[in-house]
Short mmCIF file of C-alpha atoms and ligand atoms in Angstrom, two decimals:
data_model
loop_
_atom_site.label_atom_id
_atom_site.label_comp_id
_atom_site.label_asym_id
_atom_site.label_seq_id
_atom_site.Cartn_x
_atom_site.Cartn_y
_atom_site.Cartn_z
CA MET A 1 127.27 40.49 23.54
CA SER A 2 126.26 39.16 26.97
CA SER A 3 122.72 39.82 28.16
CA LYS A 4 123.90 39.83 31.77
CA PRO A 5 124.28 43.13 33.62
CA TYR A 6 127.80 44.52 33.90
CA ILE A 7 129.28 45.52 37.25
CA TYR A 8 132.54 47.45 37.47
CA ILE A 9 134.53 47.45 40.74
CA THR A 10 137.09 50.24 41.10
CA ARG A 11 139.61 48.41 43.30
CA LYS A 12 140.77 44.82 43.61
CA LEU A 13 138.46 42.85 45.91
CA PRO A 14 138.96 39.23 47.02
CA GLU A 15 137.52 36.59 44.69
CA GLU A 16 135.33 35.02 47.37
CA ILE A 17 133.59 38.38 47.90
CA ILE A 18 132.60 38.83 44.26
CA ASN A 19 131.84 35.17 43.45
CA ASN A 20 128.14 35.64 44.03
CA LEU A 21 127.99 38.69 41.72
CA CYS A 22 129.55 36.55 38.97
CA THR A 23 126.59 34.12 39.11
CA PHE A 24 124.23 36.71 37.57
CA ALA A 25 126.46 39.45 36.12
CA ASP A 26 129.64 40.08 34.19
CA VAL A 27 132.11 41.63 36.58
CA GLY A 28 135.03 43.86 35.66
CA MET A 29 137.53 45.07 38.24
CA TRP A 30 140.50 47.43 38.49
CA GLU A 31 143.16 44.85 39.40
CA LYS A 32 145.48 47.02 41.50
CA GLU A 33 145.14 47.00 45.26
CA GLU A 34 147.25 50.05 46.00
CA GLU A 35 146.37 52.40 43.15
CA PRO A 36 143.05 54.06 42.38
CA VAL A 37 141.54 53.43 38.97
CA PRO A 38 142.60 56.12 36.42
CA ARG A 39 139.79 58.48 35.50
CA GLU A 40 139.80 57.51 31.76
CA ILE A 41 139.37 53.84 32.62
CA LEU A 42 136.61 54.57 35.10
CA LEU A 43 134.80 56.59 32.41
CA GLN A 44 135.25 53.85 29.79
CA GLU A 45 133.99 51.15 32.15
CA THR A 46 131.09 53.31 33.32
CA LYS A 47 129.82 53.50 29.72
CA LYS A 48 129.13 49.74 29.83
CA ALA A 49 128.13 49.46 33.48
CA ASP A 50 124.78 48.77 35.13
CA ALA A 51 126.45 49.09 38.52
CA LEU A 52 129.63 50.57 39.98
CA LEU A 53 131.24 49.52 43.25
CA THR A 54 133.30 52.57 44.19
CA MET A 55 135.85 53.69 46.79
CA LEU A 56 135.85 57.03 48.58
CA SER A 57 138.86 58.05 46.49
CA ASP A 58 136.71 57.95 43.30
CA ARG A 59 135.11 61.29 42.42
CA ILE A 60 131.62 60.51 41.14
CA ASP A 61 130.23 63.57 39.38
CA GLU A 62 128.18 64.60 36.34
CA GLU A 63 130.81 63.34 33.88
CA ILE A 64 130.35 59.83 35.32
CA PHE A 65 126.53 60.07 35.35
CA GLN A 66 126.56 61.21 31.72
CA ALA A 67 128.87 58.36 30.70
CA GLY A 68 126.77 55.80 32.57
CA GLU A 69 123.85 55.48 30.19
CA LYS A 70 122.78 52.16 31.74
CA LEU A 71 123.95 52.95 35.26
CA LYS A 72 121.38 52.04 37.93
CA VAL A 73 123.40 51.89 41.14
CA ILE A 74 126.62 53.10 42.73
CA ALA A 75 127.62 51.23 45.87
CA ASN A 76 130.28 53.16 47.78
CA LEU A 77 132.58 51.21 50.09
CA ALA A 78 132.17 53.69 52.97
CA VAL A 79 129.45 55.14 55.17
CA GLY A 80 130.43 58.67 54.04
CA TYR A 81 129.50 59.62 50.48
CA ASP A 82 131.01 63.08 50.12
CA ASN A 83 132.84 61.82 46.99
CA ILE A 84 129.50 61.43 45.20
CA ASP A 85 127.17 64.18 44.01
CA ILE A 86 123.99 62.73 45.51
CA GLU A 87 121.65 65.39 44.19
CA LEU A 88 122.81 64.80 40.62
CA ALA A 89 122.80 61.01 41.02
CA THR A 90 119.16 61.30 42.04
CA LYS A 91 118.44 63.57 39.10
CA TYR A 92 119.95 60.95 36.77
CA GLY A 93 117.84 58.24 38.49
CA ILE A 94 120.85 56.43 39.94
CA ALA A 95 120.62 54.82 43.37
CA VAL A 96 123.57 55.46 45.72
CA CYS A 97 124.25 52.88 48.42
CA HIS A 98 126.71 53.03 51.31
CA THR A 99 127.85 50.92 54.27
CA PRO A 100 126.45 52.23 57.57
CA ASP A 101 126.20 50.14 60.78
CA VAL A 102 128.70 47.42 59.84
CA LEU A 103 131.63 49.77 60.51
CA THR A 104 130.29 51.60 63.56
CA ASP A 105 132.10 49.75 66.37
CA THR A 106 135.36 49.35 64.47
CA THR A 107 135.52 53.08 63.71
CA ALA A 108 134.63 53.97 67.30
CA ASP A 109 137.45 51.68 68.50
CA LEU A 110 139.86 53.56 66.24
CA ALA A 111 138.61 56.97 67.38
CA PHE A 112 139.11 56.01 71.00
CA SER A 113 142.55 54.55 70.20
CA LEU A 114 143.57 57.90 68.68
CA LEU A 115 142.37 59.66 71.81
CA LEU A 116 144.50 57.32 73.96
CA MET A 117 147.46 57.79 71.62
CA VAL A 118 147.50 61.57 71.77
CA GLY A 119 146.59 61.85 75.45
CA ARG A 120 149.16 59.34 76.68
CA ARG A 121 151.79 60.16 74.02
CA LEU A 122 151.85 56.56 72.82
CA ALA A 123 153.18 57.07 69.29
CA GLU A 124 155.92 59.36 70.59
CA SER A 125 156.85 56.77 73.26
CA VAL A 126 157.04 53.94 70.73
CA GLU A 127 159.29 56.05 68.48
CA LEU A 128 161.52 56.95 71.41
CA VAL A 129 162.10 53.34 72.46
CA LYS A 130 162.67 52.20 68.86
CA SER A 131 165.20 54.94 68.22
CA GLY A 132 167.24 53.99 71.31
CA GLU A 133 166.53 57.35 72.97
CA TRP A 134 165.14 55.80 76.19
CA LYS A 135 167.84 56.75 78.69
CA SER A 136 166.23 56.54 82.13
CA TRP A 137 163.04 56.71 84.14
CA SER A 138 162.23 60.09 85.62
CA PRO A 139 159.13 61.53 87.30
CA LEU A 140 157.79 63.45 84.33
CA PHE A 141 159.39 61.36 81.59
CA MET A 142 156.86 61.01 78.72
CA ALA A 143 154.11 62.16 81.06
CA GLY A 144 150.90 62.64 79.13
CA THR A 145 147.38 63.70 80.02
CA ASP A 146 144.81 61.52 81.76
CA ILE A 147 141.87 60.08 79.91
CA HIS A 148 139.71 58.94 82.84
CA HIS A 149 137.48 61.59 84.45
CA LYS A 150 138.30 64.06 81.65
CA THR A 151 135.67 65.54 79.35
CA ILE A 152 135.22 64.29 75.80
CA GLY A 153 133.18 66.42 73.38
CA ILE A 154 131.77 64.49 70.44
CA VAL A 155 130.79 66.62 67.45
CA GLY A 156 128.43 64.47 65.37
CA MET A 157 126.64 62.12 67.76
CA GLY A 158 125.51 59.64 65.13
CA LYS A 159 126.07 55.91 65.10
CA ILE A 160 129.84 56.10 65.53
CA GLY A 161 129.54 59.02 67.96
CA GLU A 162 127.27 57.00 70.23
CA ALA A 163 129.56 53.97 70.08
CA LEU A 164 132.46 56.25 70.98
CA ALA A 165 130.48 57.68 73.90
CA LYS A 166 130.03 54.15 75.28
CA ARG A 167 133.77 53.56 75.14
CA ALA A 168 134.44 56.90 76.84
CA LEU A 169 131.93 56.11 79.61
CA GLY A 170 133.80 52.85 80.22
CA PHE A 171 136.84 55.03 80.97
CA ASP A 172 134.78 57.16 83.42
CA MET A 173 134.87 60.17 81.11
CA ASN A 174 132.32 62.97 81.20
CA VAL A 175 130.65 62.90 77.76
CA LEU A 176 129.38 66.02 75.97
CA TYR A 177 128.03 66.00 72.43
CA HIS A 178 126.88 68.36 69.72
CA ASN A 179 124.49 67.58 66.86
CA ARG A 180 122.05 69.72 64.92
CA HIS A 181 119.28 67.76 66.66
CA ARG A 182 119.34 66.94 70.34
CA LYS A 183 119.01 63.25 71.18
CA MET A 184 117.01 63.11 74.40
CA ASP A 185 116.73 59.30 74.31
CA VAL A 186 120.51 58.92 74.07
CA GLU A 187 121.05 61.51 76.81
CA LYS A 188 118.75 59.52 79.06
CA ALA A 189 120.09 56.08 78.17
CA LEU A 190 123.80 56.94 78.35
CA GLY A 191 123.96 59.95 80.68
CA VAL A 192 125.62 62.19 78.07
CA HIS A 193 125.07 65.94 77.87
CA TYR A 194 124.17 68.22 74.95
CA ARG A 195 126.15 71.40 74.36
CA SER A 196 126.12 74.10 71.69
CA PHE A 197 129.19 73.85 69.43
CA PRO A 198 131.02 76.80 71.09
CA ASP A 199 130.29 75.46 74.61
CA LEU A 200 131.42 71.96 73.67
CA VAL A 201 134.77 73.12 72.31
CA THR A 202 135.34 75.38 75.32
CA GLU A 203 134.58 72.71 77.94
CA SER A 204 136.16 69.59 76.42
CA ASP A 205 139.58 68.07 77.08
CA TYR A 206 139.23 65.95 73.93
CA VAL A 207 137.18 67.26 70.98
CA VAL A 208 136.36 64.47 68.53
CA CYS A 209 134.80 65.16 65.14
CA LEU A 210 132.50 62.48 63.72
CA THR A 211 130.16 64.41 61.43
CA PRO A 212 129.70 63.64 57.75
CA LEU A 213 131.43 66.06 55.37
CA THR A 214 128.70 68.36 54.05
CA GLU A 215 128.53 71.97 52.90
CA GLU A 216 127.69 72.80 56.53
CA THR A 217 130.55 70.92 58.16
CA ARG A 218 133.23 71.76 55.57
CA GLY A 219 135.81 73.93 57.31
CA MET A 220 133.86 74.05 60.60
CA PHE A 221 137.06 73.77 62.68
CA THR A 222 138.68 77.17 62.18
CA LYS A 223 141.28 79.16 64.08
CA ASP A 224 138.49 80.74 66.13
CA VAL A 225 137.30 77.29 67.19
CA PHE A 226 140.82 76.19 68.16
CA ARG A 227 141.28 79.45 70.05
CA LYS A 228 138.19 78.63 72.12
CA MET A 229 139.58 75.22 73.10
CA LYS A 230 141.59 74.73 76.30
CA LYS A 231 145.34 74.99 75.73
CA THR A 232 145.59 71.53 77.33
CA ALA A 233 142.94 70.02 75.02
CA PHE A 234 143.34 67.69 72.04
CA PHE A 235 141.56 67.68 68.69
CA ILE A 236 140.74 64.33 67.09
CA ASN A 237 139.40 63.95 63.56
CA VAL A 238 138.00 60.64 62.33
CA ALA A 239 135.37 62.28 60.05
CA ARG A 240 136.85 63.74 56.85
CA GLY A 241 139.89 65.97 56.44
CA ALA A 242 137.97 68.90 54.98
CA VAL A 243 135.94 69.52 58.16
CA VAL A 244 139.09 71.27 59.36
CA ILE A 245 140.95 74.22 57.91
CA GLU A 246 144.30 72.46 58.13
CA GLU A 247 146.30 75.71 58.07
CA ASP A 248 144.36 76.88 61.10
CA LEU A 249 144.98 73.62 62.93
CA LEU A 250 148.67 73.87 62.13
CA LEU A 251 148.79 77.39 63.51
CA ALA A 252 146.88 76.37 66.65
CA LEU A 253 149.38 73.56 67.25
CA ARG A 254 152.40 75.78 66.56
CA GLU A 255 151.15 78.57 68.79
CA GLY A 256 150.15 76.25 71.63
CA GLU A 257 146.44 77.08 71.34
CA ILE A 258 145.79 73.34 71.79
CA ALA A 259 147.94 70.50 73.15
CA GLY A 260 147.87 68.13 70.19
CA ALA A 261 145.90 66.38 67.50
CA GLY A 262 145.01 62.87 66.42
CA LEU A 263 144.15 62.70 62.72
CA ASP A 264 142.92 59.71 60.75
CA VAL A 265 141.81 61.83 57.79
CA PHE A 266 143.28 64.69 55.76
CA GLU A 267 142.18 67.18 53.17
CA LYS A 268 144.49 65.52 50.64
CA GLU A 269 144.99 61.78 50.96
CA PRO A 270 147.54 60.28 51.03
CA ILE A 271 149.10 63.16 52.96
CA ASP A 272 152.27 64.67 51.46
CA PRO A 273 155.21 63.05 53.31
CA GLN A 274 156.65 66.58 53.73
CA HIS A 275 153.50 67.90 55.43
CA PRO A 276 154.38 69.83 58.60
CA PHE A 277 151.88 67.76 60.64
CA LEU A 278 154.19 64.78 60.23
CA LYS A 279 157.09 66.60 61.85
CA MET A 280 155.15 67.51 65.00
CA LYS A 281 155.56 65.34 68.08
CA ASN A 282 152.09 66.21 69.34
CA VAL A 283 150.35 65.06 66.15
CA VAL A 284 149.42 61.43 65.62
CA ALA A 285 148.62 60.82 61.95
CA LEU A 286 147.00 57.63 60.69
CA PRO A 287 146.34 56.64 57.05
CA HIS A 288 142.52 56.77 57.09
CA ILE A 289 142.05 53.39 58.78
CA GLY A 290 138.88 54.08 60.80
CA SER A 291 137.03 51.00 59.56
CA ALA A 292 140.08 48.96 58.64
CA SER A 293 139.67 45.61 60.38
CA ILE A 294 139.48 42.45 58.27
CA GLU A 295 136.07 41.60 59.72
CA THR A 296 134.59 45.03 59.06
CA ARG A 297 136.09 45.57 55.61
CA THR A 298 134.77 42.12 54.65
CA ALA A 299 131.32 43.06 55.93
CA MET A 300 131.47 46.38 54.01
CA MET A 301 132.45 44.69 50.75
CA LYS A 302 129.68 42.09 51.17
CA LEU A 303 127.13 44.83 51.89
CA CYS A 304 128.12 46.70 48.72
CA CYS A 305 127.72 43.52 46.66
CA ARG A 306 124.37 42.72 48.26
CA ASN A 307 123.04 46.24 47.61
CA ILE A 308 124.08 45.98 43.96
CA GLU A 309 122.46 42.56 43.61
CA LEU A 310 119.18 43.73 45.19
CA ILE A 311 118.94 46.80 42.98
CA LEU A 312 119.80 44.92 39.79
CA LYS A 313 117.11 42.39 40.73
CA ASN A 314 114.62 45.24 41.32
CA GLU A 315 114.45 44.61 45.05
CA LYS A 316 114.80 47.04 47.95
CA PRO A 317 118.46 47.57 48.89
CA ILE A 318 119.68 47.37 52.51
CA SER A 319 121.35 50.76 52.74
CA ILE A 320 120.54 53.46 50.22
CA VAL A 321 121.43 57.13 50.57
CA ASN A 322 118.85 58.62 48.15
CA GLU A 323 115.98 56.50 49.48
CA ALA A 324 113.25 58.93 48.43
CA MET A 325 114.29 58.39 44.81
CA PHE A 326 114.04 54.63 45.19
CA LEU A 327 110.65 54.76 46.87
CA ALA A 328 109.37 57.10 44.17
CA LYS A 329 109.94 54.42 41.50
P1 LIG B 1 125.66 59.10 61.15
O1 LIG B 1 125.06 58.01 61.99
O2 LIG B 1 124.90 59.63 60.01
O3 LIG B 1 126.07 60.29 62.13
C1 LIG B 1 126.44 61.56 61.73
C2 LIG B 1 126.05 62.55 62.84
O4 LIG B 1 126.57 63.84 62.50
C3 LIG B 1 124.56 62.67 63.05
O5 LIG B 1 124.25 62.46 64.39
C4 LIG B 1 124.23 64.10 62.63
O6 LIG B 1 123.22 64.60 63.48
C5 LIG B 1 125.59 64.80 62.85
N1 LIG B 1 125.73 65.99 62.03
C6 LIG B 1 125.46 66.15 60.70
N2 LIG B 1 125.70 67.41 60.33
C7 LIG B 1 126.10 68.08 61.43
C8 LIG B 1 126.49 69.41 61.69
N3 LIG B 1 126.44 70.34 60.72
N4 LIG B 1 126.86 69.74 62.94
C9 LIG B 1 126.86 68.82 63.93
N5 LIG B 1 126.50 67.54 63.75
C10 LIG B 1 126.14 67.16 62.51
O7 LIG B 1 127.06 58.61 60.55
P2 LIG B 1 128.17 57.67 61.21
O8 LIG B 1 128.00 56.29 60.73
O9 LIG B 1 128.26 57.93 62.67
O10 LIG B 1 129.47 58.27 60.45
C11 LIG B 1 129.84 59.62 60.63
C12 LIG B 1 130.95 60.02 59.67
O11 LIG B 1 132.18 59.43 60.07
C13 LIG B 1 130.79 59.54 58.22
O12 LIG B 1 129.95 60.41 57.47
C14 LIG B 1 132.20 59.52 57.69
O13 LIG B 1 132.52 60.74 57.05
C15 LIG B 1 133.05 59.35 58.96
N6 LIG B 1 133.72 58.03 58.98
C16 LIG B 1 135.07 57.98 58.89
C17 LIG B 1 135.71 56.78 58.93
C18 LIG B 1 137.21 56.69 58.88
O14 LIG B 1 137.73 55.72 58.35
N7 LIG B 1 137.93 57.66 59.42
C19 LIG B 1 134.99 55.58 59.02
C20 LIG B 1 133.59 55.66 59.09
C21 LIG B 1 132.96 56.90 59.07
P3 LIG B 1 122.29 65.85 63.09
O15 LIG B 1 121.71 65.49 61.76
O16 LIG B 1 121.31 65.95 64.21
O17 LIG B 1 123.19 67.02 63.05
#
């Protein structure tokens, strides 16, 4: 048996990304790009593993921690880590790493693109031209809603939220934000304004959610929240699907409580092709591609590998979620 550590990667990654890991470890990998690793295989591999490189579609819970007798680190290919039970990982002495910073600008670009798409009816317009339905020009033909000089309300003014605010300011938007903690330095530097959650949703023309998914944010967008929004306003979700009660959003859209929605994330992913959202003209649905540029995904994969390498070599990782646990060692 090899004396090298064993690293298991739960989705196919390019060879050039994992080459360095192979210099000091044995590396196993689920070889399918499109399909998540089956649970039984993940459990089997975890039994042998010193490190796991996981995707946000992998549920990492007590069963995994119990199987992973040698497991020292889980590096998740995402900034969000709502798929991992952090408290239990810490209890089992397992470091959890993630990929903040490297995806900030790319995800903010996508969030602003979604805002443009819903406001200016871009997806609908593309469909219309492709389907041969473009018959003439007329004054209100495909007329959308302006972006410039409108109010954007960012819920979750973290790294991506701030990057989104900069994009919005470039479009002369008025920027409101809501966080649990006020950010006076950011208010001063960017000229953005703090609002309570109810005030933000009432005043904004575009409400964008960019919080992590936590017990506090789960289901925070309810029918009461949508009812408070302007009937002309749009809801954009680039956080995680479960921050919204999807039934309530559906109702708000059907009843005209809000003008439309731009969704990169869903409670169940991939979304069921029969889902009513997909039949609505005023909903733009994307397949969870917030950070999906080649440059950024490459940087995320490299960061995961580097974090694993550092931990397996008993050095301080670059981006660890349960830092207190690591410092306590
Ligand atoms: P971040 O820097 O940690 O920012 C998160 C922000 O949310 C913080 O400012 C935090 O401030 C705020 N927040 C936390 N709980 C809150 C609550 N209950 N109410 C209001 N605000 C709250 O993280 P980030 O890098 O910007 O990423 C944010 C999230 O975006 C990730 O967790 C992930 O779920 C999602 N994301 C999605 C994609 C995608 O592909 N669609 C890509 C990247 C990230 P306070 O602590 O002061 O409240």
